[in-house]
């Protein structure tokens, strides 16, 4: 169990980062992807700017393939907290018929997520975008700064990152350049769950085990969230008690068999687990350094 | 500004974020190229069960493809996460990794050894409590070992573990270890470390990482992980409340609050405060913290204050307790590490970020540059990339700054090139002009006076090469004994009267030894610690 003191120190660090952006950037946005990290990030932002409302909108880049429960949770959250939400869909991608099943995970992610995100940032002219990424998620993320400078065409140059000593963030940038800012950089998966428990933060029910309709495919358990997931010959849908460790597009997100139905169960299961959180993500396995490549091209 | 202050290299406290939690230790690995830093972090992750099965499978695949270790696993590939790093087998940028044992959680910063990427090493060092300095047993101390040791010391890291690595390649021989211990120990007095542990290792084979190594029965001391689990962290004993204003929170006409993270000290509602640099006074009516209203704001907490009066407060101002005397500064002395291809040059204008303020400044002069091989001070025209030196900066407006030793948040800075927006240097404040004596402890005051007296007596030259003399002195007589004698005299000195009395006996060796060492020792004494602990076996020598 992460101690309360440690969680409160992480909380204070994140609040400092959130405020630093609002104080120095012109038009920030919070990229809200509905998962547990976004839930924590949103919770911290509410604290950072209390008693006022959030001084920036939320934006969800919707690939149109999110779990239905994610979308309804998103809409409830926005209503409950009185937030300003932008939902952006890459309509060109939709028109071209891009989808995770026929186009494959790489093309789908690039068009609907990366390109969609860049379109939306350009359309609204945001100069700083908060993301919920953590350094413990993946080896190239472990290398990224808290304030990650992106060129006018949103590219990340991992070999020319700005030094970031102490908490002295260099927030100067040229016109057209922007920042991706990661207030949860120093949090681990354990910290996130411990904090959710400590602060009673609502999360999407998909994180908790329940009987759900799944098919076995390429070694992963894929939930058939709607009729769009075609069944291959010989495949059948089973009701299995499963949950998700990360959430994304449903055809690309593997479930884990589990009976963990409460926060305490989840935390206990995570501590005992020998597999990393991103293992269930099909998109991470497209190549040896696929995350870094995607980030260079403008992904989160 | 007194030359005595300029010379003094003050110990610093750990940054606020590192202090809140006792069971959390932030450390970095540093040292020269290929000494095994990334391998060591990878090994620590592996030994503490922090590598998941799917990551182990990836490591096996990656080792076959990019590995530098033949058929064995290349643990550095767990940490070197950028494709350019994996292809070249080097570290380019700092990696932050998180792991824990039942006794402690750790944030490890694995930093690059290449001189070209020194700025990334400094980024990793700035927030660390402890440094692991790696030395390749075959090569001994290299220029980068000295440079990194200096940077670690400059950034206020007082506890160091010297990991003498690749012992497998020197037949695990004790003489090799002993020789490097001797060489490193000679550097320590110049660096002002409070605690130094020296451990022989093989990161690749796992010797002395988690327990004793059968290959080195001659080494009786603790293994690396034991030291990491038990090494002390700096305690903050700062009573001065300082809150750099980060953002003005004005959601509607009924609320006007001032948000920021407490840099030092604590403050409660109802107390009177002063807003610097303009000096307006008011009373705190409310403190809004992450969990709602709170009575007291403490160091490290992110809060929003409300005041009784409509005072004018903006980002960059610093809120202090009323009665705390501090003026805005126009001139500071800062120790800089140059970080870009364009050298830091006197006469040039920069933007300086200190705390939450961003102010224009001119670099008035370069007092000296440090030779990283000998730590000697040398005159310099400019500071090219990776060079370190002491500079005088003059601001266009009043800025609130303190010495790094007093407050890490208001004593650390970034020098930003106003044209390229690049951070041209990072630095620490060594002295501020017009610093009120009330801000200093009585020992610092006494020392400042002694320094001034020495200057006027012509005994102290700001450019004297203390290093060489010190080494010589250390060789001839016990350094600890000498320091102890001096501290006894100075710490007990009530004022200038003693200076005259002590001059003949003490001041000559004091000057020769260099005030830096004395400062450090006094500070250690003030904090109730032993001067310097060097340990090979868990105890001092
Ligand atoms: N024999 C032996 N080889 C080692 C040991 N530790 C590291 N090495 C090897 O030394 C080489 C360099 O190791 P790294 O861990 O990449 O070195 P580094 O200090 O991180 O290098 P930079 O980050 O580029 O400065 C690799 O081939 C390692 O396998 C050791 O204890 N014994
Ligand atoms: Mg390395």
PDB file of N, CA and C and ligand atoms in Angstrom, chain A residues 143, chain B residues 29 34 36-39 76 79-80 89-92 110-113, ligand 2:
ATOM      1  N   UNK A 143      11.254   7.974 -20.461  1.00  0.00           N
ATOM      2  CA  UNK A 143      12.268   8.942 -20.885  1.00  0.00           C
ATOM      3  C   UNK A 143      11.681  10.308 -21.147  1.00  0.00           C
TER       4      UNK A 143
ATOM      5  N   UNK B  29      21.884   7.277 -10.917  1.00  0.00           N
ATOM      6  CA  UNK B  29      23.169   6.659 -11.222  1.00  0.00           C
ATOM      7  C   UNK B  29      23.891   7.610 -12.160  1.00  0.00           C
ATOM      8  N   UNK B  34      29.696   3.969 -20.215  1.00  0.00           N
ATOM      9  CA  UNK B  34      29.899   2.515 -20.197  1.00  0.00           C
ATOM     10  C   UNK B  34      30.351   1.951 -18.850  1.00  0.00           C
ATOM     11  N   UNK B  36      28.462   1.152 -16.570  1.00  0.00           N
ATOM     12  CA  UNK B  36      27.475   0.139 -16.181  1.00  0.00           C
ATOM     13  C   UNK B  36      26.266   0.683 -15.433  1.00  0.00           C
ATOM     14  N   UNK B  37      25.955   1.960 -15.620  1.00  0.00           N
ATOM     15  CA  UNK B  37      24.846   2.598 -14.892  1.00  0.00           C
ATOM     16  C   UNK B  37      23.498   1.960 -15.232  1.00  0.00           C
ATOM     17  N   UNK B  38      23.242   1.832 -16.530  1.00  0.00           N
ATOM     18  CA  UNK B  38      21.942   1.292 -16.938  1.00  0.00           C
ATOM     19  C   UNK B  38      21.847  -0.188 -16.585  1.00  0.00           C
ATOM     20  N   UNK B  39      22.958  -0.890 -16.738  1.00  0.00           N
ATOM     21  CA  UNK B  39      22.983  -2.300 -16.356  1.00  0.00           C
ATOM     22  C   UNK B  39      22.645  -2.451 -14.875  1.00  0.00           C
ATOM     23  N   UNK B  76      20.808  -3.515 -19.369  1.00  0.00           N
ATOM     24  CA  UNK B  76      20.697  -2.093 -19.722  1.00  0.00           C
ATOM     25  C   UNK B  76      19.502  -1.872 -20.646  1.00  0.00           C
ATOM     26  N   UNK B  79      16.259  -0.448 -19.480  1.00  0.00           N
ATOM     27  CA  UNK B  79      16.225   0.960 -19.099  1.00  0.00           C
ATOM     28  C   UNK B  79      16.430   1.886 -20.296  1.00  0.00           C
ATOM     29  N   UNK B  80      17.323   1.487 -21.211  1.00  0.00           N
ATOM     30  CA  UNK B  80      17.584   2.323 -22.387  1.00  0.00           C
ATOM     31  C   UNK B  80      16.408   2.174 -23.346  1.00  0.00           C
ATOM     32  N   UNK B  89      23.715   1.332 -28.026  1.00  0.00           N
ATOM     33  CA  UNK B  89      24.181   0.767 -26.760  1.00  0.00           C
ATOM     34  C   UNK B  89      24.613   1.818 -25.754  1.00  0.00           C
ATOM     35  N   UNK B  90      24.068   3.024 -25.871  1.00  0.00           N
ATOM     36  CA  UNK B  90      24.404   4.080 -24.911  1.00  0.00           C
ATOM     37  C   UNK B  90      23.113   4.691 -24.365  1.00  0.00           C
ATOM     38  N   UNK B  91      23.262   5.450 -23.292  1.00  0.00           N
ATOM     39  CA  UNK B  91      22.115   6.196 -22.775  1.00  0.00           C
ATOM     40  C   UNK B  91      22.223   7.629 -23.267  1.00  0.00           C
ATOM     41  N   UNK B  92      21.106   8.168 -23.740  1.00  0.00           N
ATOM     42  CA  UNK B  92      21.088   9.555 -24.220  1.00  0.00           C
ATOM     43  C   UNK B  92      20.355  10.436 -23.227  1.00  0.00           C
ATOM     44  N   UNK B 110      18.186   7.040 -14.137  1.00  0.00           N
ATOM     45  CA  UNK B 110      19.388   6.515 -14.794  1.00  0.00           C
ATOM     46  C   UNK B 110      19.858   7.575 -15.778  1.00  0.00           C
ATOM     47  N   UNK B 111      21.063   8.095 -15.559  1.00  0.00           N
ATOM     48  CA  UNK B 111      21.478   9.232 -16.383  1.00  0.00           C
ATOM     49  C   UNK B 111      22.607   8.831 -17.339  1.00  0.00           C
ATOM     50  N   UNK B 112      22.794   9.600 -18.425  1.00  0.00           N
ATOM     51  CA  UNK B 112      23.807   9.256 -19.416  1.00  0.00           C
ATOM     52  C   UNK B 112      25.217   9.639 -18.975  1.00  0.00           C
ATOM     53  N   UNK B 113      26.196   8.845 -19.393  1.00  0.00           N
ATOM     54  CA  UNK B 113      27.587   9.120 -19.053  1.00  0.00           C
ATOM     55  C   UNK B 113      28.283  10.024 -20.060  1.00  0.00           C
TER      56      UNK B 113
HETATM   57 MG1  LIG C   2      23.332   3.986 -19.531  1.00  0.00          MG
END
